[in-house]
XYZ file of C-alpha atoms in Angstrom:
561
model
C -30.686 5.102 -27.289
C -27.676 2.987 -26.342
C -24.480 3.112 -27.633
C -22.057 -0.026 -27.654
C -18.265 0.632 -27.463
C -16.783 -1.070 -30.104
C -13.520 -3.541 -28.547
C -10.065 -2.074 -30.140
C -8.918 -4.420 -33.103
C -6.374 -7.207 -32.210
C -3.561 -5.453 -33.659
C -4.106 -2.318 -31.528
C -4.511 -4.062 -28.443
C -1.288 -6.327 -29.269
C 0.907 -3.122 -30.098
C -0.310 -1.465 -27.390
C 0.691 -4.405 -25.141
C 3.993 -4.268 -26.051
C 4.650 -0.928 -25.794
C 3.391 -1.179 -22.187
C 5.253 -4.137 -21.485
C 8.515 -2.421 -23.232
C 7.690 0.277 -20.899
C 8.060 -1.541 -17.375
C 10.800 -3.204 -19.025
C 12.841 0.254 -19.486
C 11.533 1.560 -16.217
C 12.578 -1.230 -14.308
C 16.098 -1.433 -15.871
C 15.906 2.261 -15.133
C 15.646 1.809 -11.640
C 17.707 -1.457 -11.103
C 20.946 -0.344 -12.845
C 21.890 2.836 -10.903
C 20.813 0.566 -7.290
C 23.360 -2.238 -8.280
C 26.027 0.123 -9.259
C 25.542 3.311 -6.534
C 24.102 0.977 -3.569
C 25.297 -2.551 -4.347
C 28.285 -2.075 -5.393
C 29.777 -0.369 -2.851
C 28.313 -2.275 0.332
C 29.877 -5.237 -1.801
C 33.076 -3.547 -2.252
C 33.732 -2.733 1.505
C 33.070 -6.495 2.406
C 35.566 -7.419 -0.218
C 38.283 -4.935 0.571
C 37.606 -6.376 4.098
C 38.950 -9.817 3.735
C 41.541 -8.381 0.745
C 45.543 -8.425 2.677
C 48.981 -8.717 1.210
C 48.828 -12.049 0.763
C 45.394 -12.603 -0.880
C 42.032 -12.933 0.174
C 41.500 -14.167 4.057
C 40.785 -12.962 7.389
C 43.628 -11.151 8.585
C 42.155 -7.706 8.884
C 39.526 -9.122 10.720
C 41.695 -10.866 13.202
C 44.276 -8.173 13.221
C 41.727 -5.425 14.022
C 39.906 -8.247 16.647
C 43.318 -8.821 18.495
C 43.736 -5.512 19.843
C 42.391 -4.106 23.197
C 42.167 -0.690 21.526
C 39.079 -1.913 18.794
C 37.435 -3.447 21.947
C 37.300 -0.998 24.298
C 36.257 1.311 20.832
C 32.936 -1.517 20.814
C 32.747 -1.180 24.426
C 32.993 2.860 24.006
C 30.316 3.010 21.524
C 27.730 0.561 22.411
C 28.140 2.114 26.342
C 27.321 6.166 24.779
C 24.747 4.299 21.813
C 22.611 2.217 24.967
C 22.906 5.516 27.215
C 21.694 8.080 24.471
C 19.054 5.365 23.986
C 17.731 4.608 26.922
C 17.181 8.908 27.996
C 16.645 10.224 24.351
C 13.448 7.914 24.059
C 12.586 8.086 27.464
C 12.244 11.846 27.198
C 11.162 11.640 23.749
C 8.016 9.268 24.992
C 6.900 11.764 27.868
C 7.150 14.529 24.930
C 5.309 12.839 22.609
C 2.892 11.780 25.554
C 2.225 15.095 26.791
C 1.491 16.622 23.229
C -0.712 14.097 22.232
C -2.963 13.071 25.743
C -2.785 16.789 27.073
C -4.429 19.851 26.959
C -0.942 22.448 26.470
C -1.369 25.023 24.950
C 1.231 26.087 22.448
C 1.169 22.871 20.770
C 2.330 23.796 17.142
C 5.056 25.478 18.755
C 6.522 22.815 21.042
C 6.470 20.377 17.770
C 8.484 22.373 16.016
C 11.130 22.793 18.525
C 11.311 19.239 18.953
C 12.205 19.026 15.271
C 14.639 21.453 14.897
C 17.964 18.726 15.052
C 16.669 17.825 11.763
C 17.211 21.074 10.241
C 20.877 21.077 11.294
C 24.070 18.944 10.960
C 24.598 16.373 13.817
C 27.499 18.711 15.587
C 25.636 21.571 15.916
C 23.593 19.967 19.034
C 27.701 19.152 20.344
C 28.442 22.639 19.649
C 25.615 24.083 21.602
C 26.542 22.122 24.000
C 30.324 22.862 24.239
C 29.374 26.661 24.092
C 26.793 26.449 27.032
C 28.926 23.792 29.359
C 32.404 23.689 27.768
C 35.379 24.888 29.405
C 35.096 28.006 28.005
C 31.200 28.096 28.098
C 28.773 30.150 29.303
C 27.838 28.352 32.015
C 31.434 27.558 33.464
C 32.768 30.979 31.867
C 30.375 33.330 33.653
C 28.876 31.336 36.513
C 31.749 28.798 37.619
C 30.076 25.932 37.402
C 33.417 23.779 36.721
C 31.132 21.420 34.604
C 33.468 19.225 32.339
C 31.652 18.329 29.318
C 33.661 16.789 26.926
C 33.776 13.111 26.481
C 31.501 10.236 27.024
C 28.674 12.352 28.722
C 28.724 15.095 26.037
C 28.782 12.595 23.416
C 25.958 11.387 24.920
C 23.508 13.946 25.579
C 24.650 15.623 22.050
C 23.238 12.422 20.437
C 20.558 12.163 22.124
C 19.675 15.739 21.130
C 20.150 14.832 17.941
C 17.976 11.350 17.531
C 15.448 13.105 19.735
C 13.292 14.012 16.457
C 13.330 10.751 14.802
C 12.369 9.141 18.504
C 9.641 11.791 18.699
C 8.192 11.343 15.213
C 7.649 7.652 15.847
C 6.508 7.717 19.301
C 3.921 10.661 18.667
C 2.410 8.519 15.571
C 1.906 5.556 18.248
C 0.164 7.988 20.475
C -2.500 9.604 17.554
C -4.531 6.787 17.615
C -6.402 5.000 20.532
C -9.633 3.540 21.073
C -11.398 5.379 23.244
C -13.293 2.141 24.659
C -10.640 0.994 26.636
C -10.007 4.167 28.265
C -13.742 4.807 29.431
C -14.068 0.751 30.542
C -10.718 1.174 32.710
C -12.269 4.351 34.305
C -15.077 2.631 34.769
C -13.193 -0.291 36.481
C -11.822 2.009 38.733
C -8.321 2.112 37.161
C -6.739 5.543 38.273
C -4.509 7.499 35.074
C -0.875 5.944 36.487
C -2.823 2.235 36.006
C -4.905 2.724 32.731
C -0.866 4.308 31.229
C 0.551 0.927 32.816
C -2.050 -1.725 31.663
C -3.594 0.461 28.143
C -1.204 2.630 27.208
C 2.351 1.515 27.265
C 1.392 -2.086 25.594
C -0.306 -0.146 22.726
C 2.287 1.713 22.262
C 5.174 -1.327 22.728
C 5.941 -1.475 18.661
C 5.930 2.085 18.381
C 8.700 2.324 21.495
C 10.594 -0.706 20.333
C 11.119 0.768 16.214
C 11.484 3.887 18.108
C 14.597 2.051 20.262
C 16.277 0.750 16.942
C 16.285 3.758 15.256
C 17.836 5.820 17.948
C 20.487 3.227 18.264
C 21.183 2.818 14.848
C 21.475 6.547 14.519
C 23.578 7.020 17.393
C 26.091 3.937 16.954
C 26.956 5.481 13.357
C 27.234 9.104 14.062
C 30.175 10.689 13.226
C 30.077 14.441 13.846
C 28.831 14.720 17.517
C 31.694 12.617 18.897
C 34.274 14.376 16.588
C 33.226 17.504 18.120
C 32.880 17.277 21.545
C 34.313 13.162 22.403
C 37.777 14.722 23.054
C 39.664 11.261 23.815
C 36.510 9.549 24.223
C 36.877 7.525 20.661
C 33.981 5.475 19.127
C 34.193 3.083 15.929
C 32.496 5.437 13.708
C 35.236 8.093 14.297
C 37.713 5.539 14.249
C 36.795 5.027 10.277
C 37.840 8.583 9.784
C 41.029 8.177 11.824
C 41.815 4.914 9.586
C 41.205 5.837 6.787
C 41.625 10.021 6.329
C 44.529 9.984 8.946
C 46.455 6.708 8.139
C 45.108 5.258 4.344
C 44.064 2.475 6.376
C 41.496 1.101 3.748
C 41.766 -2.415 4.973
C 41.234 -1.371 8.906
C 38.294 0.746 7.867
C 36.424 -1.576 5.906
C 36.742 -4.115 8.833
C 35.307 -0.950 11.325
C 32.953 -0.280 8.272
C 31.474 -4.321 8.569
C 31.361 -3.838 12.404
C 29.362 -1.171 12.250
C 27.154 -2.598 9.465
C 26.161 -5.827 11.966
C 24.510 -3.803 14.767
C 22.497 -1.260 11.999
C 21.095 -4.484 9.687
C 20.421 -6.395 13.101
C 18.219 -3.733 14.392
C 16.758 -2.944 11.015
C 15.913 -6.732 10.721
C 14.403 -6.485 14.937
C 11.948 -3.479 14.282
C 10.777 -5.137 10.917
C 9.825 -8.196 12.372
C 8.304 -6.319 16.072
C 6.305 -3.921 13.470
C 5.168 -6.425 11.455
C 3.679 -8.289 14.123
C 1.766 -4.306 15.565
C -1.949 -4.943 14.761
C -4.327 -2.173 14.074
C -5.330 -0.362 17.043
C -8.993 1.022 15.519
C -11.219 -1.226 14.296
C -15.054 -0.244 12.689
C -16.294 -0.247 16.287
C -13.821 2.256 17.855
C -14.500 5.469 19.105
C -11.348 8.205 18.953
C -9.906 8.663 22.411
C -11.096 12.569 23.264
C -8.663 13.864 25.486
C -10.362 15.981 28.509
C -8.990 18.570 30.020
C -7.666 18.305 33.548
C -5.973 20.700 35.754
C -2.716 19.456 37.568
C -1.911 16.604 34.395
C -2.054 19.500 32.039
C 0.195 22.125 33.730
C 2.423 19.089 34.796
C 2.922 18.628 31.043
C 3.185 21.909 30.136
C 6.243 22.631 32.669
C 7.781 19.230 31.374
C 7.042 20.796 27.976
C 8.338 23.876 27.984
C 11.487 22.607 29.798
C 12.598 20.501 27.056
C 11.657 22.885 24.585
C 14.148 25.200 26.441
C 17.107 23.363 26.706
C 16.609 22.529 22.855
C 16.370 25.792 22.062
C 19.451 27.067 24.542
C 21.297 24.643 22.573
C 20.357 25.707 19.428
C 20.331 29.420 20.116
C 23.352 29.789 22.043
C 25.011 29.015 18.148
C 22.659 31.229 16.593
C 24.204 33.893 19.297
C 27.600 32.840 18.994
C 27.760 33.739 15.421
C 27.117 37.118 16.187
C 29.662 37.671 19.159
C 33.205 38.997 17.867
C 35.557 36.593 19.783
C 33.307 33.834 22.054
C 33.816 34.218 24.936
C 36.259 37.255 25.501
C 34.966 39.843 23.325
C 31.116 39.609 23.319
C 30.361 42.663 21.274
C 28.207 41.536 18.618
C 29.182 42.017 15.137
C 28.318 40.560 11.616
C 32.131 40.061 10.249
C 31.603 36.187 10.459
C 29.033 36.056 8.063
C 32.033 37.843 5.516
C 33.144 33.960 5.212
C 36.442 35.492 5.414
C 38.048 31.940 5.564
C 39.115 29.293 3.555
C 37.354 28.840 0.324
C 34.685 31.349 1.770
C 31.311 31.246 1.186
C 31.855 28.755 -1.823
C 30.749 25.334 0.772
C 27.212 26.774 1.072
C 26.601 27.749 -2.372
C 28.106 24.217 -2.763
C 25.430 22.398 -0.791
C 22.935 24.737 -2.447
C 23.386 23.160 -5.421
C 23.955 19.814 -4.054
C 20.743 19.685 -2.107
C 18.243 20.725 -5.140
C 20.447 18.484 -7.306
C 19.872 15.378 -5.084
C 16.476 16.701 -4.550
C 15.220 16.221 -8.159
C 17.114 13.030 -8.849
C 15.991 11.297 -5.660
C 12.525 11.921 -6.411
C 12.862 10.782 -9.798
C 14.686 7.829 -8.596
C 12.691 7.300 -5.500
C 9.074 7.675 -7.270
C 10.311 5.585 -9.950
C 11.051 2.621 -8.125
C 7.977 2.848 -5.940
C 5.978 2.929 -9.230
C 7.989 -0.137 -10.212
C 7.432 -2.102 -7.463
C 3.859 -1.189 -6.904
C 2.488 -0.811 -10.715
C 4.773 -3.166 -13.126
C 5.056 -6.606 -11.555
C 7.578 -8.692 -12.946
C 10.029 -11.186 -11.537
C 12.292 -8.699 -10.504
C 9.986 -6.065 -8.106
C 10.714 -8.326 -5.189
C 14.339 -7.830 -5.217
C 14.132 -4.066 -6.383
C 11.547 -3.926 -3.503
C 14.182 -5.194 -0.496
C 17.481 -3.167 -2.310
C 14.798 0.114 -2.428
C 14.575 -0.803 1.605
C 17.925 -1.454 2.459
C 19.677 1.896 2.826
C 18.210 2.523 5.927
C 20.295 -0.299 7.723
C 23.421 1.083 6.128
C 25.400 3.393 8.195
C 26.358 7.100 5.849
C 30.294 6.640 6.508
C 30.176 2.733 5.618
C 28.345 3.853 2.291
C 30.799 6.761 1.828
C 33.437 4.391 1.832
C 32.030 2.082 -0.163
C 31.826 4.934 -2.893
C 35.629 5.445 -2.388
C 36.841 1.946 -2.483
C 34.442 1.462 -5.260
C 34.795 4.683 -7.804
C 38.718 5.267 -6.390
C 39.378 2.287 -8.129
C 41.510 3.084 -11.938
C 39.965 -0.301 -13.168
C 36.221 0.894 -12.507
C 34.801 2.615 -16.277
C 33.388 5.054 -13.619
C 36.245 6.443 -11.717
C 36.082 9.391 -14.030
C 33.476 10.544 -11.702
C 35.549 10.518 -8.525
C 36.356 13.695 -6.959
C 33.402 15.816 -8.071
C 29.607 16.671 -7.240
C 27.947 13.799 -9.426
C 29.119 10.963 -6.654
C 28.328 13.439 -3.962
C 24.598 14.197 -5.191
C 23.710 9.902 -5.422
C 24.960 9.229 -2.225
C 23.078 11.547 -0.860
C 20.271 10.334 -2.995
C 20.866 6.336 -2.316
C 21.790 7.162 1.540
C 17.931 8.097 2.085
C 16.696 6.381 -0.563
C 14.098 4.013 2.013
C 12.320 7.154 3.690
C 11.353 8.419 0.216
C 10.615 4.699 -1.524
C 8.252 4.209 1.184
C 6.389 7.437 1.478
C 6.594 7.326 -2.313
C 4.839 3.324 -2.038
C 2.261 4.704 0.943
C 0.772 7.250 -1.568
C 0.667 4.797 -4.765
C -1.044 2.671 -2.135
C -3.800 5.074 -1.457
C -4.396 5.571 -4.963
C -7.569 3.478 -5.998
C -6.528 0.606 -9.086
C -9.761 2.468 -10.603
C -8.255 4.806 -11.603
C -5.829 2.888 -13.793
C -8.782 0.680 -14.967
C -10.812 3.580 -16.014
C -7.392 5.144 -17.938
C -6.729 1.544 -19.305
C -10.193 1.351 -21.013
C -10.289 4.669 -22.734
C -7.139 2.715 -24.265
C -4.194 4.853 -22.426
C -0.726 2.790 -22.351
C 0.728 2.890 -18.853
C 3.062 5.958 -19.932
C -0.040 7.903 -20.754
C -1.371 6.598 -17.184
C 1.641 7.476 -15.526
C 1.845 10.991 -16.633
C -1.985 11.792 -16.907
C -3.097 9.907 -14.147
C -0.363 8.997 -11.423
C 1.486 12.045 -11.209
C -0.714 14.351 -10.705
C -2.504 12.679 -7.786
C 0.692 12.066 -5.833
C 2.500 15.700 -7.142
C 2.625 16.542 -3.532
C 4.011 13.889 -1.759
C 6.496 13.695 -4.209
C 7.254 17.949 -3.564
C 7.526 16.795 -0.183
C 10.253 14.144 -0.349
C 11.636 16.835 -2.612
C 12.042 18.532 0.799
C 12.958 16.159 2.256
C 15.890 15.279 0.066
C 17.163 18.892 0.019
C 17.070 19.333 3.821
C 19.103 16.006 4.323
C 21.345 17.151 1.836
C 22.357 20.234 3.259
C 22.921 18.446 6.619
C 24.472 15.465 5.654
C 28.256 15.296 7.025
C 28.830 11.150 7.907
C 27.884 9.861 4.399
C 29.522 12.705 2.377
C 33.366 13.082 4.624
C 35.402 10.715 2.443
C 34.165 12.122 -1.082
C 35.165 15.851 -0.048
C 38.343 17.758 -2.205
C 39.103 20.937 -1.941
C 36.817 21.962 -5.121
C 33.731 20.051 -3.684
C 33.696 21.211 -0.314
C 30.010 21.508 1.165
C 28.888 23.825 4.146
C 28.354 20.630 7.272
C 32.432 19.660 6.398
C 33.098 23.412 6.833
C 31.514 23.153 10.321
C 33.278 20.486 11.345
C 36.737 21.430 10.356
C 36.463 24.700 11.365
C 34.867 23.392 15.145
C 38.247 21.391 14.745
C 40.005 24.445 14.534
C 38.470 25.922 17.769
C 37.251 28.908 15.142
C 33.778 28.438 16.633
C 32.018 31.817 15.703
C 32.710 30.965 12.370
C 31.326 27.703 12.561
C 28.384 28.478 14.348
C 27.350 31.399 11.339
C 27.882 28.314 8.646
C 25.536 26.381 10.593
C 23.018 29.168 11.225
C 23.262 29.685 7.590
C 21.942 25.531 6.794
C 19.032 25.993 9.425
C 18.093 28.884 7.431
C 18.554 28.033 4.175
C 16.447 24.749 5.307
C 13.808 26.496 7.406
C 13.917 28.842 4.286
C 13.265 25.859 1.748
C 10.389 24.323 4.350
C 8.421 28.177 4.040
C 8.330 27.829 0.515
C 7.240 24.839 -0.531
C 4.678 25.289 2.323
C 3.300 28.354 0.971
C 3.097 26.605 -2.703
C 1.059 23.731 -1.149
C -1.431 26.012 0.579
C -1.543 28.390 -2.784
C -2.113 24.681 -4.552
C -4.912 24.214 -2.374
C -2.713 21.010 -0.647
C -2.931 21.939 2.542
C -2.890 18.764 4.703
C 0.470 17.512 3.276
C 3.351 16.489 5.721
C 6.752 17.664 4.733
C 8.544 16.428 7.602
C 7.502 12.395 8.246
């Protein structure tokens, strides 16, 4: 016996249609309107206020600012420290990468997740390791003599290069997963010894992978603000400059014009490893076989003492603060003590309970904002998802203080409707949200993409609208990666210091500020226990959405990409 399924009548199917077109229609408004008013907006205000003088639109900032040998030698400063961090930070970063992924080490879990630890801490903290270890009243030079002098271009350096090492690592170690195993075993075969087959196989599989590695390290490092206000001392670079301009002297005009500068090199190298990327073809193909790395004896332990060196001086960095928030005066009284955890200073313990809030704040709107766009662009087409798809990309070639100050020229403003909104956590919480907006669209767009359009076929013919799809059928198949860019959100939150300086009052101050005014200060102890106190409450956050996943049964999900 057969049954027939009857078509729905013409009416339903009409209604039906649109509803689901009214749908995309409100979901796409949904997601355009807060991008051209928190993302646009702004980047279009800072051009503007750019060219805006006393007498009118024109190009007298630019030529005022251009004129001087001081914003020259500021380029010449900051491209100099950006190429050098560069140039070591992914060099090292390579041979990490290299070593955990085409050698038998042992301790492998381990030595990944000291290479990520900058990301679970503000940018300064890798300058304050530093200045506690090799500063003039550091450990090194305190105790042993050394008469190292740290401050300046080389500590600005090697503190940013501490601090992009993560995001160089991530990239590099994904380019170093996959390999066909072919080519390896036909090199051999050739006679090729390991230094050729890494010279002739290796490195050009790897190229795209280096070069996107490259761009992001220099983007990252051109536009940080915290490491060089830490430890640059009268080493100045254009992204502390900004601050100077525009805290220190109401220089709005000057700081846009820095703001632009720094914008060129970021969308430049943006538009580079787009266009190197694009051209990266796959590297497995139906006839690979997976490279199986073999062990062998003096490559191995020649990794694992590269290894575990690195590891080390991360972690000396990194635990030298943890240590120095328990010493009672560094470094004359070393008698350990828990009085700088009281928060005995100004406003307290108020700026982490601050970012607290802040982070799970800006982690539930930027999934909701995130996912919603990448269900935009990848479910409802309409003549608008190709636009929505590049402003959804963009934030990642926008530096955090050019943004910030694009939220301050924008929202300062008495003749904006929104200016209300100036001054408190609401502006805070989207730029944090819009600032790493492109990471989540696109891990949000990679797991829509894995998602078989069966699924939606199958919903559509049992006569769900796309709402009932969305929340029946969509949802719950990508619920974890959207926990995880949850995480992801929160832990950048907590961190975030460049993008978030110029929106801080008194009433909204946030725990990364209170590290870097009190480093200022020279109180370090009680900066380094606010910054042990954001590695924990991150680390903290990381445990427990881990533990939900595996109690979910979602094991296999990435929180850190």
């Amino acid at each position: 016996m057969s049954v027939r399924s009857e078509p729905l009548p013409a009416a339903a199917t009409r209604g039906r249609f649109l509803s689901d077109r009214m749908v995309a229609g409100l979901l796409t408004a949904a997601v355009a309107l807060p991008l051209a008013l928190f993302f646009l907006l702004p980047l279009l205000s800072i051009l503007a206020r750019s060219f805006e003088t006393t007498a009118g639109f024109g190009l007298g900032n630019f030529s005022s600012a251009l004129s001087t040998a001081r914003f020259w030698q500021l380029v010449a400063n900051s491209a100099a420290m950006s190429a050098m961090s560069t140039v070591l930070g992914v060099t090292l970063a390579y041979a990490y990468a290299y070593g955990l992924q085409r050698a038998c080490v042992p301790g492998r879990s381990l030595l990944r997740i000291v290479a990520l630890m900058p990301l679970f801490a503000p940018s300064m903290v890798q300058a304050q390791g530093l200045i506690l270890l090799l500063g003039r009243n550091g450990a090194l030079n305190r105790f042993f003599d050394a008469g190292i002098e740290i401050y300046g271009f080389w500590g600005t350096a090697i503190a940013n290069l501490l601090y992009a090492f993560p995001y160089a690592f991530l990239i590099l170690s994904a380019s170093l997963a996959i390999a066909d195993g072919r080519l390896y075993e036909s090199a051999t075969v050739m006679g090729a010894g390991p230094f050729r087959i890494f010279r002739t196989v290796t490195l050009p599989a790897t190229r795209f992978g280096l070069a996107a590695a490259c761009f992001v390290v220099f983007t990252l490092v051109m536009t940080d603000f915290g490491n060089p206000m830490v430890i640059g001392g009268d080493f100045n670079v254009l992204a502390t400059e900004i601050y100077n301009q525009v805290i220190g002297q109401a220089q709005f005009g000057l700081g846009a014009v820095i703001g632009v500068v720094l914008l060129v090199p970021a969308v430049i190298a943006k538009v580079l490893e787009k266009r190197i990327t694009r051209r990266q073809h796959a590297l497995l193909t139906a006839q690979s076989r997976p490279l199986v790395i073999k062990p062998a004896l003096k490559r191995d332990i020649g990794f694992a003492l590269y290894l575990y060196t690195v590891a080390a001086l991360m972690l000396s960095v990194v635990g030298i603060v943890v240590f120095a928030s328990f010493v009672r005066l560094w470094p004359y009284n070393m008698e350990l003590t828990l009085k700088h955890y009281q928060f005995d200073v100004q406003n307290g313990i108020a700026p982490l309970w601050n970012s607290i809030a802040v982070a799970i704040a800006t982690a539930f709107l930027g999934v909701l904002l995130a996912g919603a766009a990448a269900i935009v662009v990848n479910k409802f087409r309409n003549p608008l998802t190709g636009t929505l798809s590049l402003l959804a990309v963009l934030p990642s070639a926008v530096p955090g203080m050019v943004l910030g100050l694009g939220y301050v020229l924008t929202f300062n403003s008495p003749s904006n409707p929104l200016n209300f909104l100036y001054g408190g956590f609401f502006l805070i919480i989207v730029l944090n949200v819009y600032y790493n907006h492109s990471q989540a669209f696109l891990i949000s767009s990679t797991s829509l993409g894995q998602i078989g359009d069966s699924f939606d076929e199958a919903s559509t013919m049992l006569g769900a609208g796309v709402l009932r799809t969305l929340f029946k059928v969509t949802l719950p198949l990508i619920w974890p990666t959207l926990l995880g860019i949850g995480v992801f959100y929160f832990m950048r939150a907590m961190v975030s210091l460049s993008a978030v300086i110029f929106l801080i009052t008194p009433s909204t101050q946030v725990a990364a500020v209170s590290v870097l005014q009190l480093s200022d200060r020279g109180a370090l102890n009680q900066a380094a226990a606010f910054s042990v106190c954001i590695m924990a409450t991150v680390v903290g956050c990381l445990l427990l959405v881990r533990l939900i996943l595996v109690l979910a049964g979602a094991k296999n999900v990435t929180l850190i990409r």
